[in-house]
Short mmCIF file of C-alpha atoms and ligand atoms in Angstrom, two decimals:
data_model
loop_
_atom_site.label_atom_id
_atom_site.label_comp_id
_atom_site.label_asym_id
_atom_site.label_seq_id
_atom_site.Cartn_x
_atom_site.Cartn_y
_atom_site.Cartn_z
CA UNK A 1 113.11 151.37 187.83
CA UNK A 2 113.32 153.12 184.46
CA UNK A 3 113.12 152.22 180.82
CA UNK A 4 116.32 153.66 179.42
CA UNK A 5 116.82 154.26 175.70
CA UNK A 6 120.22 155.16 174.22
CA UNK A 7 120.42 156.87 170.82
CA UNK A 8 117.10 158.43 171.79
CA UNK A 9 117.49 161.43 169.48
CA UNK A 10 118.20 159.25 166.43
CA UNK A 11 115.52 158.25 163.93
CA UNK A 12 114.71 154.91 165.57
CA UNK A 13 115.18 156.20 169.12
CA UNK A 14 112.63 158.97 168.56
CA UNK A 15 110.04 156.41 167.44
CA UNK A 16 110.81 154.28 170.50
CA UNK A 17 110.41 157.16 172.95
CA UNK A 18 107.21 158.35 171.23
CA UNK A 19 105.70 154.87 171.42
CA UNK A 20 106.85 154.38 175.04
CA UNK A 21 105.06 157.61 175.94
CA UNK A 22 101.82 155.99 174.77
CA UNK A 23 102.33 153.06 177.17
CA UNK A 24 104.10 154.21 180.34
CA UNK A 25 104.25 157.43 182.38
CA UNK A 26 106.91 159.83 181.07
CA UNK A 27 108.80 159.85 184.38
CA UNK A 28 109.55 156.14 183.92
CA UNK A 29 111.45 156.85 180.67
CA UNK A 30 115.06 157.99 180.48
CA UNK A 31 116.40 159.17 177.13
CA UNK A 32 120.17 158.91 176.80
CA UNK A 33 121.34 161.68 174.49
CA UNK A 34 124.56 163.39 173.45
CA UNK A 35 122.96 166.77 173.03
CA UNK A 36 120.24 167.80 175.49
CA UNK A 37 119.01 170.53 173.15
CA UNK A 38 117.98 167.88 170.60
CA UNK A 39 115.76 166.28 173.26
CA UNK A 40 114.08 169.44 174.59
CA UNK A 41 110.71 168.20 173.31
CA UNK A 42 111.06 164.98 175.31
CA UNK A 43 112.07 166.85 178.47
CA UNK A 44 109.08 169.16 178.07
CA UNK A 45 106.85 166.09 178.17
CA UNK A 46 108.42 164.79 181.37
CA UNK A 47 110.93 162.29 179.95
CA UNK A 48 114.14 162.22 182.00
CA UNK A 49 117.33 163.01 180.09
CA UNK A 50 120.80 161.59 180.69
CA UNK A 51 123.74 162.98 178.73
CA UNK A 52 126.30 160.35 177.74
CA UNK A 53 128.57 159.42 174.86
CA UNK A 54 129.59 155.87 173.88
CA UNK A 55 133.14 157.23 173.43
CA UNK A 56 133.39 158.44 177.05
CA UNK A 57 132.88 155.53 179.49
CA UNK A 58 132.74 157.79 182.56
CA UNK A 59 129.63 159.50 181.19
CA UNK A 60 127.80 156.20 181.83
CA UNK A 61 128.93 156.04 185.48
CA UNK A 62 125.82 155.82 187.65
CA UNK A 63 123.51 156.29 184.67
CA UNK A 64 121.75 152.92 185.05
CA UNK A 65 120.11 151.53 188.19
CA UNK A 66 119.35 147.97 189.30
CA UNK A 67 116.13 146.77 187.69
CA UNK A 68 116.24 149.16 184.71
CA UNK A 69 115.24 147.87 181.31
CA UNK A 70 117.66 149.26 178.76
CA UNK A 71 117.55 149.55 174.99
CA UNK A 72 121.03 149.94 173.51
CA UNK A 73 120.56 151.37 170.02
CA UNK A 74 123.64 150.56 167.97
CA UNK A 75 125.79 153.54 167.06
CA UNK A 76 126.45 154.94 163.62
CA UNK A 77 130.12 155.95 163.92
CA UNK A 78 131.57 153.15 161.80
CA UNK A 79 135.10 154.58 162.04
CA UNK A 80 135.19 154.80 165.84
CA UNK A 81 135.03 151.15 166.86
CA UNK A 82 131.37 150.48 167.52
CA UNK A 83 132.00 147.23 169.40
CA UNK A 84 134.06 149.04 172.02
CA UNK A 85 131.41 151.78 172.19
CA UNK A 86 128.69 149.20 172.80
CA UNK A 87 130.87 147.44 175.41
CA UNK A 88 130.94 150.68 177.39
CA UNK A 89 127.16 150.52 177.70
CA UNK A 90 127.12 146.78 178.43
CA UNK A 91 129.75 147.18 181.17
CA UNK A 92 127.86 150.03 182.83
CA UNK A 93 124.62 148.04 182.64
CA UNK A 94 126.29 145.02 184.22
CA UNK A 95 127.78 147.09 187.05
CA UNK A 96 124.33 148.48 187.80
CA UNK A 97 122.56 145.12 187.58
CA UNK A 98 119.90 146.08 185.04
CA UNK A 99 116.96 143.72 184.55
CA UNK A 100 117.20 143.59 180.76
CA UNK A 101 119.55 144.84 178.08
CA UNK A 102 117.97 144.82 174.64
CA UNK A 103 120.26 145.50 171.67
CA UNK A 104 119.35 146.51 168.11
CA UNK A 105 121.34 144.02 166.08
CA UNK A 106 121.21 142.73 162.48
CA UNK A 107 119.58 139.58 161.05
CA UNK A 108 121.36 136.36 161.96
CA UNK A 109 121.45 135.47 158.26
CA UNK A 110 123.33 138.66 157.29
CA UNK A 111 126.95 137.92 156.43
CA UNK A 112 127.92 141.31 154.97
CA UNK A 113 130.83 143.06 156.72
CA UNK A 114 128.29 145.47 158.18
CA UNK A 115 127.10 142.67 160.46
CA UNK A 116 130.51 142.07 162.09
CA UNK A 117 130.08 144.78 164.74
CA UNK A 118 126.65 143.40 165.61
CA UNK A 119 127.89 139.82 166.00
CA UNK A 120 130.77 140.98 168.23
CA UNK A 121 128.40 143.10 170.33
CA UNK A 122 126.03 140.16 170.72
CA UNK A 123 128.97 138.06 171.96
CA UNK A 124 129.95 140.74 174.48
CA UNK A 125 126.37 140.97 175.69
CA UNK A 126 126.04 137.21 176.10
CA UNK A 127 129.41 137.06 177.88
CA UNK A 128 128.25 139.76 180.33
CA UNK A 129 125.73 137.38 181.86
CA UNK A 130 123.05 140.10 181.77
CA UNK A 131 119.48 139.17 180.85
CA UNK A 132 119.43 140.13 177.17
CA UNK A 133 117.14 140.49 174.20
CA UNK A 134 118.68 140.54 170.73
CA UNK A 135 116.46 142.58 168.45
CA UNK A 136 117.92 141.52 165.12
CA UNK A 137 116.44 144.30 163.03
CA UNK A 138 116.14 143.74 159.30
CA UNK A 139 116.31 146.57 156.82
CA UNK A 140 114.35 149.79 157.12
CA UNK A 141 111.99 150.81 154.29
CA UNK A 142 113.43 154.27 154.84
CA UNK A 143 116.90 153.16 153.66
CA UNK A 144 115.29 153.29 150.22
CA UNK A 145 112.33 155.63 150.48
CA UNK A 146 114.34 158.44 152.08
CA UNK A 147 116.76 158.34 149.16
CA UNK A 148 114.38 158.81 146.26
CA UNK A 149 115.92 161.95 144.72
CA UNK A 150 118.38 160.17 142.37
CA UNK A 151 115.74 157.54 141.52
CA UNK A 152 113.25 160.21 140.46
CA UNK A 153 115.94 162.19 138.66
CA UNK A 154 117.03 159.25 136.50
CA UNK A 155 113.73 157.33 136.47
CA UNK A 156 115.65 154.26 137.58
CA UNK A 157 116.19 152.13 140.66
CA UNK A 158 119.83 151.05 140.52
CA UNK A 159 120.99 148.09 142.57
CA UNK A 160 123.57 145.31 142.55
CA UNK A 161 121.16 142.93 144.28
CA UNK A 162 119.92 141.22 141.10
CA UNK A 163 116.63 139.45 141.76
CA UNK A 164 117.27 139.36 145.52
CA UNK A 165 114.48 140.23 147.92
CA UNK A 166 114.39 142.31 151.15
CA UNK A 167 111.96 141.93 154.07
CA UNK A 168 112.09 145.58 155.05
CA UNK A 169 109.77 147.29 157.52
CA UNK A 170 109.40 150.85 158.76
CA UNK A 171 111.45 152.20 161.65
CA UNK A 172 108.16 152.64 163.50
CA UNK A 173 107.56 148.87 163.18
CA UNK A 174 110.96 148.02 164.69
CA UNK A 175 110.32 150.58 167.41
CA UNK A 176 107.02 148.86 168.22
CA UNK A 177 108.87 145.56 168.68
CA UNK A 178 111.41 147.20 170.97
CA UNK A 179 108.64 148.82 173.02
CA UNK A 180 106.87 145.46 173.36
CA UNK A 181 110.07 143.92 174.72
CA UNK A 182 110.79 146.85 177.07
CA UNK A 183 107.28 147.03 178.50
CA UNK A 184 106.28 143.35 178.39
CA UNK A 185 107.24 140.32 180.43
CA UNK A 186 109.25 137.22 179.64
CA UNK A 187 111.68 138.65 177.09
CA UNK A 188 114.83 137.73 179.04
CA UNK A 189 117.42 135.83 177.00
CA UNK A 190 115.54 136.03 173.71
CA UNK A 191 116.63 136.49 170.12
CA UNK A 192 114.13 137.96 167.70
CA UNK A 193 114.66 137.90 163.94
CA UNK A 194 112.77 140.99 162.87
CA UNK A 195 111.67 141.86 159.35
CA UNK A 196 108.67 142.97 157.33
CA UNK A 197 105.85 140.57 156.51
CA UNK A 198 106.49 140.92 152.77
CA UNK A 199 109.82 140.44 151.00
CA UNK A 200 110.05 142.53 147.82
CA UNK A 201 112.44 142.65 144.86
CA UNK A 202 113.93 145.80 143.33
CA UNK A 203 111.91 145.19 140.15
CA UNK A 204 108.76 145.24 142.30
CA UNK A 205 109.98 148.37 144.07
CA UNK A 206 110.50 150.11 140.69
CA UNK A 207 107.02 148.99 139.61
CA UNK A 208 105.50 150.43 142.82
CA UNK A 209 107.32 153.72 142.26
CA UNK A 210 106.04 153.80 138.66
CA UNK A 211 102.49 153.18 139.87
CA UNK A 212 102.60 155.93 142.47
CA UNK A 213 104.44 158.58 140.42
CA UNK A 214 102.77 157.86 137.08
CA UNK A 215 106.27 157.82 135.54
CA UNK A 216 108.07 154.88 133.93
CA UNK A 217 110.69 153.95 136.53
CA UNK A 218 112.93 151.09 135.45
CA UNK A 219 114.93 148.63 137.51
CA UNK A 220 118.55 148.87 136.43
CA UNK A 221 120.37 145.80 137.80
CA UNK A 222 124.13 146.42 137.76
CA UNK A 223 127.23 144.60 138.97
CA UNK A 224 128.84 145.47 142.29
CA UNK A 225 131.79 147.06 140.45
CA UNK A 226 129.46 149.19 138.35
CA UNK A 227 127.57 150.29 141.47
CA UNK A 228 130.83 151.31 143.14
CA UNK A 229 131.58 153.53 140.12
CA UNK A 230 128.10 155.07 140.22
CA UNK A 231 128.36 155.76 143.94
CA UNK A 232 131.84 157.28 143.54
CA UNK A 233 130.45 159.53 140.80
CA UNK A 234 127.73 160.64 143.22
CA UNK A 235 130.38 161.55 145.81
CA UNK A 236 129.80 158.62 148.18
CA UNK A 237 133.06 157.95 150.11
CA UNK A 238 134.71 154.66 149.02
CA UNK A 239 134.43 152.85 152.40
CA UNK A 240 130.70 153.58 152.57
CA UNK A 241 130.22 152.55 148.92
CA UNK A 242 131.97 149.28 149.80
CA UNK A 243 129.45 148.69 152.60
CA UNK A 244 126.48 149.41 150.32
CA UNK A 245 127.77 147.08 147.60
CA UNK A 246 128.36 144.39 150.24
CA UNK A 247 124.76 144.76 151.41
CA UNK A 248 123.46 144.35 147.85
CA UNK A 249 125.53 141.17 147.46
CA UNK A 250 123.92 139.89 150.67
CA UNK A 251 120.47 140.77 149.38
CA UNK A 252 121.13 138.88 146.16
CA UNK A 253 121.98 135.83 148.28
CA UNK A 254 118.76 136.18 150.28
CA UNK A 255 120.46 137.21 153.53
CA UNK A 256 117.98 140.02 154.19
CA UNK A 257 114.87 137.90 153.87
CA UNK A 258 113.41 137.36 157.33
CA UNK A 259 110.50 134.96 157.55
CA UNK A 260 110.19 134.40 161.32
CA UNK A 261 107.07 136.56 161.75
CA UNK A 262 108.63 137.86 164.99
CA UNK A 263 108.16 141.54 164.08
CA UNK A 264 104.41 141.49 163.45
CA UNK A 265 103.97 139.15 166.44
CA UNK A 266 105.77 141.52 168.81
CA UNK A 267 104.14 144.63 167.29
CA UNK A 268 100.73 142.94 167.51
CA UNK A 269 99.81 144.03 163.99
CA UNK A 270 100.99 143.52 160.40
CA UNK A 271 104.13 145.42 159.42
CA UNK A 272 103.86 148.60 157.34
CA UNK A 273 103.65 147.83 153.60
CA UNK A 274 106.48 149.23 151.46
CA UNK A 275 103.85 151.01 149.34
CA UNK A 276 102.85 153.05 152.40
CA UNK A 277 106.44 154.16 153.02
CA UNK A 278 106.74 155.10 149.33
CA UNK A 279 103.54 157.16 149.55
CA UNK A 280 104.77 158.93 152.70
CA UNK A 281 108.12 159.72 151.07
CA UNK A 282 106.52 161.05 147.86
CA UNK A 283 104.26 163.29 149.91
CA UNK A 284 107.45 164.73 151.40
N1 LIG B 301 118.27 148.22 160.08
C1 LIG B 301 118.63 149.16 159.23
O1 LIG B 301 118.17 149.23 158.07
C2 LIG B 301 119.60 150.19 159.67
C3 LIG B 301 119.92 151.25 158.81
C4 LIG B 301 120.80 152.22 159.28
C5 LIG B 301 121.35 152.11 160.55
N2 LIG B 301 121.01 151.06 161.34
C6 LIG B 301 121.56 150.90 162.71
O2 LIG B 301 120.51 151.19 163.61
C7 LIG B 301 120.84 152.30 164.45
C8 LIG B 301 119.60 153.13 164.68
O3 LIG B 301 119.08 153.57 163.42
P1 LIG B 301 118.68 155.08 163.22
O4 LIG B 301 117.98 155.16 161.92
O5 LIG B 301 118.02 155.60 164.43
O6 LIG B 301 120.11 155.77 163.10
P2 LIG B 301 120.49 157.27 163.44
O7 LIG B 301 119.34 158.17 163.20
O8 LIG B 301 121.79 157.55 162.72
O9 LIG B 301 120.74 157.26 165.03
C9 LIG B 301 121.92 156.83 165.62
C10 LIG B 301 121.84 157.21 167.08
O10 LIG B 301 123.04 156.77 167.72
C11 LIG B 301 123.52 157.84 168.52
N3 LIG B 301 124.95 157.77 168.65
C12 LIG B 301 125.87 157.65 167.65
N4 LIG B 301 127.11 157.69 168.18
C13 LIG B 301 126.96 157.85 169.51
C14 LIG B 301 127.88 157.99 170.58
N5 LIG B 301 129.20 158.00 170.36
N6 LIG B 301 127.40 158.12 171.84
C15 LIG B 301 126.05 158.14 172.06
N7 LIG B 301 125.14 158.04 171.08
C16 LIG B 301 125.59 157.90 169.83
C17 LIG B 301 123.10 159.09 167.76
O11 LIG B 301 123.13 160.20 168.64
P3 LIG B 301 122.78 161.70 168.13
O12 LIG B 301 121.26 161.75 168.07
O13 LIG B 301 123.37 162.54 169.17
O14 LIG B 301 123.40 161.85 166.78
C18 LIG B 301 121.72 158.72 167.30
O15 LIG B 301 120.79 158.97 168.32
C19 LIG B 301 121.97 153.02 163.68
O16 LIG B 301 122.79 153.76 164.56
C20 LIG B 301 122.70 151.85 163.04
O17 LIG B 301 123.56 151.20 163.96
C21 LIG B 301 120.15 150.12 160.94
#
Protein backbone atom coordinates (compact mmCIF):
# COMPACT_ATOMS: atom_id res chain seq x y z
CA UNK A 1 0.00 0.00 0.00
CA UNK A 2 1.40 3.36 -1.09
CA UNK A 3 0.39 6.97 -1.02
CA UNK A 4 0.75 8.01 -4.65
CA UNK A 5 0.96 11.66 -5.70
CA UNK A 6 0.73 12.73 -9.36
CA UNK A 7 2.10 16.12 -10.43
CA UNK A 8 4.62 15.60 -7.64
CA UNK A 9 7.23 17.91 -9.16
CA UNK A 10 4.76 20.80 -9.51
CA UNK A 11 4.45 23.58 -6.95
CA UNK A 12 1.59 21.97 -5.01
CA UNK A 13 2.90 18.43 -5.45
CA UNK A 14 6.26 19.36 -3.91
CA UNK A 15 4.51 20.73 -0.82
CA UNK A 16 2.43 17.55 -0.58
CA UNK A 17 5.44 15.23 -0.79
CA UNK A 18 7.41 17.36 1.70
CA UNK A 19 4.55 17.27 4.19
CA UNK A 20 3.95 13.53 3.64
CA UNK A 21 7.61 12.93 4.47
CA UNK A 22 6.95 14.45 7.90
CA UNK A 23 4.15 11.93 8.55
CA UNK A 24 4.91 8.60 6.88
CA UNK A 25 8.06 6.63 6.00
CA UNK A 26 9.49 7.66 2.62
CA UNK A 27 9.15 4.15 1.19
CA UNK A 28 5.36 4.43 1.53
CA UNK A 29 5.29 7.43 -0.83
CA UNK A 30 5.31 7.21 -4.63
CA UNK A 31 5.85 10.40 -6.61
CA UNK A 32 4.47 10.26 -10.15
CA UNK A 33 6.63 12.47 -12.34
CA UNK A 34 7.26 13.15 -16.02
CA UNK A 35 10.93 13.86 -15.55
CA UNK A 36 12.85 11.76 -13.01
CA UNK A 37 15.69 14.30 -12.92
CA UNK A 38 13.30 16.89 -11.43
CA UNK A 39 12.59 14.49 -8.55
CA UNK A 40 16.17 13.45 -7.76
CA UNK A 41 15.91 15.10 -4.34
CA UNK A 42 12.85 12.99 -3.48
CA UNK A 43 14.52 9.78 -4.66
CA UNK A 44 17.58 10.60 -2.55
CA UNK A 45 15.31 10.70 0.49
CA UNK A 46 13.80 7.30 -0.26
CA UNK A 47 10.59 8.34 -2.05
CA UNK A 48 9.70 5.91 -4.85
CA UNK A 49 9.41 7.44 -8.31
CA UNK A 50 7.08 6.39 -11.12
CA UNK A 51 7.42 8.01 -14.53
CA UNK A 52 4.11 8.62 -16.28
CA UNK A 53 2.37 11.18 -18.48
CA UNK A 54 -1.37 11.94 -18.49
CA UNK A 55 -1.13 11.99 -22.31
CA UNK A 56 0.16 8.39 -22.51
CA UNK A 57 -2.33 5.96 -20.90
CA UNK A 58 0.06 2.99 -21.10
CA UNK A 59 2.51 4.77 -18.81
CA UNK A 60 -0.06 4.28 -16.03
CA UNK A 61 -0.33 0.51 -16.65
CA UNK A 62 0.50 -1.27 -13.39
CA UNK A 63 1.45 1.99 -11.67
CA UNK A 64 -1.22 1.75 -8.96
CA UNK A 65 -1.88 -1.21 -6.64
CA UNK A 66 -4.98 -2.30 -4.73
CA UNK A 67 -5.29 -0.34 -1.50
CA UNK A 68 -3.21 2.66 -2.65
CA UNK A 69 -4.35 6.13 -1.68
CA UNK A 70 -3.88 8.40 -4.67
CA UNK A 71 -3.80 12.16 -5.07
CA UNK A 72 -4.54 13.21 -8.64
CA UNK A 73 -3.24 16.76 -9.01
CA UNK A 74 -5.04 18.41 -11.91
CA UNK A 75 -2.87 19.12 -14.94
CA UNK A 76 -1.93 22.48 -16.36
CA UNK A 77 -2.04 21.76 -20.10
CA UNK A 78 -5.25 23.62 -20.88
CA UNK A 79 -4.91 22.99 -24.62
CA UNK A 80 -4.50 19.21 -24.36
CA UNK A 81 -7.88 18.13 -23.00
CA UNK A 82 -7.40 17.91 -19.27
CA UNK A 83 -10.58 15.89 -18.69
CA UNK A 84 -9.30 13.08 -20.90
CA UNK A 85 -5.91 13.30 -19.18
CA UNK A 86 -7.53 12.96 -15.76
CA UNK A 87 -9.69 10.06 -17.02
CA UNK A 88 -6.51 8.17 -17.84
CA UNK A 89 -5.53 8.32 -14.17
CA UNK A 90 -9.05 7.51 -12.94
CA UNK A 91 -9.28 4.48 -15.25
CA UNK A 92 -5.90 3.14 -14.13
CA UNK A 93 -6.87 3.67 -10.48
CA UNK A 94 -10.14 1.82 -10.99
CA UNK A 95 -8.44 -1.11 -12.72
CA UNK A 96 -6.06 -1.41 -9.78
CA UNK A 97 -8.76 -1.06 -7.12
CA UNK A 98 -7.21 1.82 -5.16
CA UNK A 99 -8.63 2.60 -1.72
CA UNK A 100 -9.05 6.34 -2.32
CA UNK A 101 -8.69 8.73 -5.23
CA UNK A 102 -8.45 12.34 -4.10
CA UNK A 103 -8.65 15.02 -6.79
CA UNK A 104 -7.63 18.69 -6.62
CA UNK A 105 -10.71 20.41 -7.99
CA UNK A 106 -12.12 23.96 -7.87
CA UNK A 107 -14.73 25.50 -5.54
CA UNK A 108 -18.27 24.31 -6.17
CA UNK A 109 -19.36 27.95 -6.39
CA UNK A 110 -16.92 28.76 -9.23
CA UNK A 111 -18.75 29.15 -12.54
CA UNK A 112 -15.88 30.56 -14.63
CA UNK A 113 -14.97 28.52 -17.72
CA UNK A 114 -11.84 27.43 -15.87
CA UNK A 115 -14.02 25.24 -13.65
CA UNK A 116 -15.49 23.20 -16.53
CA UNK A 117 -12.63 20.68 -16.65
CA UNK A 118 -12.89 20.21 -12.89
CA UNK A 119 -16.65 19.58 -12.95
CA UNK A 120 -16.26 17.05 -15.78
CA UNK A 121 -13.40 15.30 -13.94
CA UNK A 122 -15.50 15.14 -10.77
CA UNK A 123 -18.29 13.50 -12.80
CA UNK A 124 -15.88 10.95 -14.25
CA UNK A 125 -14.53 10.18 -10.80
CA UNK A 126 -18.00 9.73 -9.31
CA UNK A 127 -19.03 7.54 -12.27
CA UNK A 128 -15.96 5.32 -11.71
CA UNK A 129 -17.41 4.05 -8.44
CA UNK A 130 -14.03 4.54 -6.72
CA UNK A 131 -13.92 5.86 -3.16
CA UNK A 132 -13.21 9.54 -3.80
CA UNK A 133 -12.37 12.77 -2.06
CA UNK A 134 -12.98 16.03 -3.91
CA UNK A 135 -10.51 18.61 -2.67
CA UNK A 136 -12.15 21.71 -4.10
CA UNK A 137 -9.19 24.04 -3.76
CA UNK A 138 -9.85 27.76 -3.71
CA UNK A 139 -7.35 30.27 -4.99
CA UNK A 140 -3.68 30.28 -4.06
CA UNK A 141 -2.18 33.40 -2.43
CA UNK A 142 0.73 32.77 -4.77
CA UNK A 143 -1.42 33.49 -7.86
CA UNK A 144 -1.02 37.10 -6.75
CA UNK A 145 2.09 37.25 -4.61
CA UNK A 146 4.28 35.49 -7.19
CA UNK A 147 3.30 38.09 -9.77
CA UNK A 148 4.28 41.27 -7.96
CA UNK A 149 6.73 42.69 -10.53
CA UNK A 150 4.17 44.67 -12.59
CA UNK A 151 2.39 45.77 -9.40
CA UNK A 152 5.60 47.20 -7.95
CA UNK A 153 6.60 48.70 -11.28
CA UNK A 154 3.34 50.64 -11.68
CA UNK A 155 2.48 51.03 -7.98
CA UNK A 156 -0.95 49.62 -8.77
CA UNK A 157 -2.96 46.45 -8.30
CA UNK A 158 -5.06 46.11 -11.44
CA UNK A 159 -8.11 43.87 -11.44
CA UNK A 160 -11.52 43.51 -13.06
CA UNK A 161 -12.99 42.03 -9.88
CA UNK A 162 -14.44 45.30 -8.53
CA UNK A 163 -15.12 45.00 -4.81
CA UNK A 164 -15.17 41.19 -4.98
CA UNK A 165 -13.38 39.17 -2.34
CA UNK A 166 -11.18 36.03 -2.52
CA UNK A 167 -10.66 33.41 0.22
CA UNK A 168 -7.16 32.51 -0.89
CA UNK A 169 -4.70 30.38 1.07
CA UNK A 170 -1.13 29.28 0.50
CA UNK A 171 -0.26 26.20 -1.53
CA UNK A 172 1.23 24.78 1.66
CA UNK A 173 -2.21 25.08 3.31
CA UNK A 174 -3.93 23.14 0.51
CA UNK A 175 -1.14 20.58 0.65
CA UNK A 176 -1.77 20.14 4.38
CA UNK A 177 -5.43 19.38 3.67
CA UNK A 178 -4.47 16.83 1.01
CA UNK A 179 -2.00 15.18 3.38
CA UNK A 180 -4.66 14.98 6.10
CA UNK A 181 -6.99 13.21 3.67
CA UNK A 182 -4.27 10.86 2.38
CA UNK A 183 -2.98 9.86 5.81
CA UNK A 184 -6.21 10.01 7.84
CA UNK A 185 -9.25 7.79 8.06
CA UNK A 186 -12.85 8.27 6.99
CA UNK A 187 -12.35 10.53 3.98
CA UNK A 188 -14.04 8.19 1.48
CA UNK A 189 -16.73 9.85 -0.64
CA UNK A 190 -16.18 13.35 0.73
CA UNK A 191 -16.28 16.79 -0.83
CA UNK A 192 -14.28 19.53 0.84
CA UNK A 193 -14.72 23.20 -0.06
CA UNK A 194 -11.27 24.57 0.69
CA UNK A 195 -10.33 28.21 1.09
CA UNK A 196 -8.51 30.60 3.39
CA UNK A 197 -10.02 31.71 6.69
CA UNK A 198 -10.09 35.35 5.56
CA UNK A 199 -11.63 36.68 2.36
CA UNK A 200 -9.90 39.87 1.16
CA UNK A 201 -10.66 42.51 -1.46
CA UNK A 202 -8.18 43.93 -3.98
CA UNK A 203 -8.36 47.31 -2.23
CA UNK A 204 -7.25 45.57 0.98
CA UNK A 205 -4.53 43.73 -0.92
CA UNK A 206 -3.22 47.06 -2.30
CA UNK A 207 -3.32 48.53 1.22
CA UNK A 208 -1.31 45.57 2.58
CA UNK A 209 1.26 45.98 -0.19
CA UNK A 210 1.49 49.71 0.61
CA UNK A 211 2.02 48.92 4.29
CA UNK A 212 4.77 46.39 3.65
CA UNK A 213 6.64 48.27 0.89
CA UNK A 214 6.23 51.77 2.32
CA UNK A 215 5.08 52.87 -1.15
CA UNK A 216 1.65 54.18 -2.16
CA UNK A 217 0.15 51.26 -4.09
CA UNK A 218 -3.30 51.99 -5.48
CA UNK A 219 -6.11 49.65 -6.41
CA UNK A 220 -7.01 50.28 -10.03
CA UNK A 221 -10.39 48.63 -10.69
CA UNK A 222 -10.91 48.22 -14.44
CA UNK A 223 -13.48 46.60 -16.71
CA UNK A 224 -12.93 43.13 -18.13
CA UNK A 225 -12.39 44.63 -21.61
CA UNK A 226 -9.79 47.06 -20.26
CA UNK A 227 -8.01 44.22 -18.46
CA UNK A 228 -7.89 42.19 -21.67
CA UNK A 229 -6.17 45.14 -23.37
CA UNK A 230 -3.67 45.51 -20.52
CA UNK A 231 -2.87 41.79 -20.56
CA UNK A 232 -2.47 41.80 -24.36
CA UNK A 233 -0.08 44.74 -24.01
CA UNK A 234 1.92 42.70 -21.50
CA UNK A 235 2.17 39.84 -24.01
CA UNK A 236 -0.31 37.48 -22.32
CA UNK A 237 -1.80 35.15 -25.00
CA UNK A 238 -5.48 35.95 -25.70
CA UNK A 239 -6.93 32.59 -24.53
CA UNK A 240 -5.13 32.90 -21.19
CA UNK A 241 -6.18 36.55 -20.82
CA UNK A 242 -9.77 35.39 -21.42
CA UNK A 243 -9.43 32.90 -18.55
CA UNK A 244 -8.00 35.54 -16.19
CA UNK A 245 -10.77 38.03 -17.02
CA UNK A 246 -13.35 35.27 -16.48
CA UNK A 247 -11.87 34.56 -13.06
CA UNK A 248 -12.09 38.25 -12.09
CA UNK A 249 -15.75 38.30 -13.14
CA UNK A 250 -16.32 35.28 -10.89
CA UNK A 251 -14.54 37.00 -8.02
CA UNK A 252 -16.73 40.08 -8.43
CA UNK A 253 -19.76 37.79 -8.10
CA UNK A 254 -18.37 36.21 -4.93
CA UNK A 255 -17.68 32.80 -6.49
CA UNK A 256 -14.24 32.52 -4.90
CA UNK A 257 -15.37 33.17 -1.36
CA UNK A 258 -15.25 29.90 0.56
CA UNK A 259 -16.67 29.97 4.06
CA UNK A 260 -16.89 26.26 4.93
CA UNK A 261 -13.90 26.27 7.30
CA UNK A 262 -12.92 22.89 5.78
CA UNK A 263 -9.33 23.93 5.04
CA UNK A 264 -8.31 25.02 8.54
CA UNK A 265 -10.24 22.05 9.98
CA UNK A 266 -8.36 19.54 7.82
CA UNK A 267 -5.01 21.31 8.28
CA UNK A 268 -5.60 21.47 12.04
CA UNK A 269 -4.51 25.11 12.20
CA UNK A 270 -5.55 28.51 10.83
CA UNK A 271 -4.71 29.14 7.19
CA UNK A 272 -1.72 31.31 6.27
CA UNK A 273 -2.61 35.04 6.29
CA UNK A 274 -2.24 36.84 2.95
CA UNK A 275 0.11 39.31 4.68
CA UNK A 276 2.53 36.45 5.35
CA UNK A 277 2.57 35.42 1.69
CA UNK A 278 3.16 39.06 0.72
CA UNK A 279 6.08 39.29 3.16
CA UNK A 280 7.60 36.06 1.82
CA UNK A 281 7.26 37.28 -1.78
CA UNK A 282 8.81 40.69 -1.01
CA UNK A 283 11.74 38.99 0.69
CA UNK A 284 12.26 37.16 -2.61
N1 LIG B 1 -6.16 26.83 -6.98
C1 LIG B 1 -5.42 27.65 -7.70
O1 LIG B 1 -5.28 28.86 -7.41
C2 LIG B 1 -4.69 27.12 -8.88
C3 LIG B 1 -3.83 27.96 -9.59
C4 LIG B 1 -3.13 27.42 -10.66
C5 LIG B 1 -3.32 26.09 -11.02
N2 LIG B 1 -4.17 25.32 -10.29
C6 LIG B 1 -4.41 23.88 -10.62
O2 LIG B 1 -3.77 23.12 -9.60
C7 LIG B 1 -2.76 22.28 -10.16
C8 LIG B 1 -1.58 22.23 -9.21
O3 LIG B 1 -1.09 23.54 -8.98
P1 LIG B 1 0.46 23.83 -9.07
O4 LIG B 1 0.66 25.20 -8.58
O5 LIG B 1 1.22 22.72 -8.47
O6 LIG B 1 0.68 23.79 -10.66
P2 LIG B 1 2.03 23.44 -11.42
O7 LIG B 1 3.21 23.85 -10.63
O8 LIG B 1 1.87 24.00 -12.81
O9 LIG B 1 2.04 21.84 -11.48
C9 LIG B 1 1.31 21.10 -12.40
C10 LIG B 1 1.78 19.67 -12.29
O10 LIG B 1 1.05 18.88 -13.22
C11 LIG B 1 1.98 18.04 -13.90
N3 LIG B 1 1.51 17.74 -15.23
C12 LIG B 1 1.06 18.61 -16.18
N4 LIG B 1 0.77 17.95 -17.31
C13 LIG B 1 1.04 16.64 -17.07
C14 LIG B 1 0.97 15.48 -17.86
N5 LIG B 1 0.58 15.53 -19.14
N6 LIG B 1 1.30 14.29 -17.31
C15 LIG B 1 1.74 14.23 -16.01
N7 LIG B 1 1.84 15.31 -15.23
C16 LIG B 1 1.50 16.49 -15.75
C17 LIG B 1 3.25 18.88 -13.97
O11 LIG B 1 4.36 18.03 -14.23
P3 LIG B 1 5.86 18.61 -14.40
O12 LIG B 1 6.35 18.86 -12.98
O13 LIG B 1 6.55 17.53 -15.09
O14 LIG B 1 5.74 19.89 -15.18
C18 LIG B 1 3.27 19.50 -12.60
O15 LIG B 1 3.85 18.61 -11.68
C19 LIG B 1 -2.45 22.92 -11.53
O16 LIG B 1 -1.94 21.96 -12.44
C20 LIG B 1 -3.82 23.44 -11.94
O17 LIG B 1 -4.63 22.40 -12.46
C21 LIG B 1 -4.84 25.80 -9.24
